């Protein structure tokens, strides 16, 4: 089935099995590999991306459901490598990543959280993001999200 | 097929390096770091074929045309930040900014891997001297070349920012490397002393940050080869399960399927995309023979002190007979730690391209040498025909030391004649894995009239962790029990007059792997919990009690005492506790890194809530303090999860946890206030990745004891 949608602002058309999970379309068909496979059951959040601005676990979304929609992956979160999204800037400032594998999903979830709560409290962050990290970067994730909020506030 | 010399040779422990100018190796380096020397001495009487036998250069420096320095690392970046640490060490002698040193994994094509696994928190420590020695040699060679060109003495040349300077003369490393053809190799220059360090010891940003926040960092799953196919491997969800009946007819007809490979127990669906392979895989009908019927109760029984072979590993005085003579009055407690999974975020994965006379393997692994050995054997192909490339590794924690999917990927690639990418589902990752074994500990103490501990014994029962790591049961046969890995940390560091420690070798029908901290995790839980109970029993402050037993003047005692004194000060140990707060402490000596933790917690709705963690770590010289803090925080979080939630169990020969939902781990809601303090109690670096983890669980247990008076003796901690 032919499905049209936009990914990172770019109109895209693919012809695949409509039941194919969006994660594999993004990774294997479109070769955008920032979005990771972690569990395939929407439990870990490594595959989080945005569909029409909503943070979504793409491993459990059939591609047919995104026809006509706007997809944003980590590759499309910032305008350019020189002009990073506040979340990415904060992630560098606070030195969040260790192995780095889960971080794309965390950053996409965090970017959405900041849109909804421009000045999140610790509890907002703790209860708002349920992604899994095994290296234990959690304390820095909380710091970085608060730092990103500051960057946002300075920019506005 | 090449044969491997099995006997141990001291030569194998030499560290080798190469210096490359203008694309040619112009100098090689031979050295022996203190850590290797130590390993060599320890290992002399053993056969350690898979882990360590190096005849190849271990690392590689090259000046590139853009004046950056390429450093091929023999150590694997599993997230611990080793690339950054190695760049800093090299920068210290090379006089270039550390960011200008581009560190990447060595690959075996150029014969450049370290044949030791990346693990044991040894990477930076083992390369601390050799990397600087090679960098310093390289600097001196560049100076000699410039001296010849300018007709000055090398001693009149300064190096700065990748440039050689003398009077008005100026040339970059890259320019002289390109221009000069004949290189003199000086004797290894004297290394700059710590007092002159410009980079080492300063907190710097990791070199991999940008790639990891931009999503451009490449892991095995992100790697590709031209014309590559995807495979899904059939794996038994039962331990030791074998195929009873198999029907792949529907799978073969499924869209996009190229072939269903069946060679004995190896069954894999190969298709043009992962989705096609996975969809077809779901159409396979299979029944399993399940010869392994092990139950959880069996594991507890098998792993019990008194069963199996006992190896005494520490004996001072006559502790055993004192305990025996005072059986009725000794303070005796038993502790258990559970089986656990690694649950690293990136599942095991491999890409293989096997051709008639060569093979390429791309695999995120902690042990490239093991990949070569096992693939060589499986394909009956000479080791020098196998190239291994290692992308970044999405978490290891010991799981990626052995038993990746590289052998299976190679066999599948051979069967279809094309490159193949293979990775586990999360269920396979949980159920077809290697596990941290459950352990049992018995601690006994004879407490004297005045509360003094007259004698103490520790018996640990544990399965062998080395067996799978070495690919052979040989070490166990020589050692009797695995006191190197599984028994690591079983010894008592405290100054008891009479002490005795034994490790009991337990046999379990479970594949056992190494897990962050190896034996330190269970042993610190048992020993330090017992120490907390002894302090409680004798009404002493648990830190003062420990300090009282660390009054010797050996380095470890002195450093441990300092760590605990710092912990008292930094954690506010002596300040009044808030209402409803319990405080606990624990310390460990993990291969000479001393880590101690103080924890404050509360119990809210019958649930433990860790409020504050203070970590003090003396890891000798610190290379990148911020990187060390990252590891301390990460170890803290993993330790909290291991203490409160994590447990793998077996039922009817099957690991019961198949999904993240069945294997709870820490999340953002568990984050306490964490303070990390680093001491430099020695003049060489020790490990950082593992040491801060082990004290967490006993410190939590100690805080529960403090708050409730109830002793916790098994993990994960259950309050009711």
PDB file of C-alpha atoms in Angstrom, chain B residues 331 445-447 450-454 456 494-496 527-551 561 564 568 573 585 587:
ATOM      1  CA  UNK B 331      26.306 -14.350  65.766  1.00  0.00           C
ATOM      2  CA  UNK B 445      31.183 -13.805  64.243  1.00  0.00           C
ATOM      3  CA  UNK B 446      32.303 -14.503  67.768  1.00  0.00           C
ATOM      4  CA  UNK B 447      31.550 -11.334  69.670  1.00  0.00           C
ATOM      5  CA  UNK B 450      33.426  -5.925  75.279  1.00  0.00           C
ATOM      6  CA  UNK B 451      31.779  -6.109  71.868  1.00  0.00           C
ATOM      7  CA  UNK B 452      35.051  -6.834  70.097  1.00  0.00           C
ATOM      8  CA  UNK B 453      34.857  -9.245  67.170  1.00  0.00           C
ATOM      9  CA  UNK B 454      37.161 -12.109  68.136  1.00  0.00           C
ATOM     10  CA  UNK B 456      34.741 -13.979  61.793  1.00  0.00           C
ATOM     11  CA  UNK B 494      38.857  -5.408  57.901  1.00  0.00           C
ATOM     12  CA  UNK B 495      41.494  -6.002  60.502  1.00  0.00           C
ATOM     13  CA  UNK B 496      40.027  -8.975  62.347  1.00  0.00           C
ATOM     14  CA  UNK B 527      29.618  -8.682  54.133  1.00  0.00           C
ATOM     15  CA  UNK B 528      28.575  -5.071  54.534  1.00  0.00           C
ATOM     16  CA  UNK B 529      25.058  -6.025  55.670  1.00  0.00           C
ATOM     17  CA  UNK B 530      26.654  -8.287  58.279  1.00  0.00           C
ATOM     18  CA  UNK B 531      28.931  -5.409  59.315  1.00  0.00           C
ATOM     19  CA  UNK B 532      25.877  -3.184  59.742  1.00  0.00           C
ATOM     20  CA  UNK B 533      24.195  -5.884  61.800  1.00  0.00           C
ATOM     21  CA  UNK B 534      27.293  -6.339  63.952  1.00  0.00           C
ATOM     22  CA  UNK B 535      27.409  -2.603  64.623  1.00  0.00           C
ATOM     23  CA  UNK B 536      23.701  -2.655  65.430  1.00  0.00           C
ATOM     24  CA  UNK B 537      24.160  -5.688  67.669  1.00  0.00           C
ATOM     25  CA  UNK B 538      27.069  -4.114  69.569  1.00  0.00           C
ATOM     26  CA  UNK B 539      25.406  -0.668  69.598  1.00  0.00           C
ATOM     27  CA  UNK B 540      28.165   1.035  67.655  1.00  0.00           C
ATOM     28  CA  UNK B 541      27.974   3.638  64.944  1.00  0.00           C
ATOM     29  CA  UNK B 542      28.404   1.652  61.707  1.00  0.00           C
ATOM     30  CA  UNK B 543      31.033   4.000  60.268  1.00  0.00           C
ATOM     31  CA  UNK B 544      32.993   4.296  63.517  1.00  0.00           C
ATOM     32  CA  UNK B 545      32.807   0.493  63.821  1.00  0.00           C
ATOM     33  CA  UNK B 546      34.411   0.117  60.400  1.00  0.00           C
ATOM     34  CA  UNK B 547      37.045   2.790  60.962  1.00  0.00           C
ATOM     35  CA  UNK B 548      37.995   0.993  64.186  1.00  0.00           C
ATOM     36  CA  UNK B 549      38.780  -2.061  62.074  1.00  0.00           C
ATOM     37  CA  UNK B 550      40.851  -0.144  59.520  1.00  0.00           C
ATOM     38  CA  UNK B 551      43.648   1.010  61.788  1.00  0.00           C
ATOM     39  CA  UNK B 561      39.655   5.073  56.435  1.00  0.00           C
ATOM     40  CA  UNK B 564      34.893   6.804  55.366  1.00  0.00           C
ATOM     41  CA  UNK B 568      31.025  11.218  57.458  1.00  0.00           C
ATOM     42  CA  UNK B 573      26.409  11.582  58.946  1.00  0.00           C
ATOM     43  CA  UNK B 585      26.458   2.859  54.981  1.00  0.00           C
ATOM     44  CA  UNK B 587      32.144   0.314  51.613  1.00  0.00           C
TER      45      UNK B 587
END
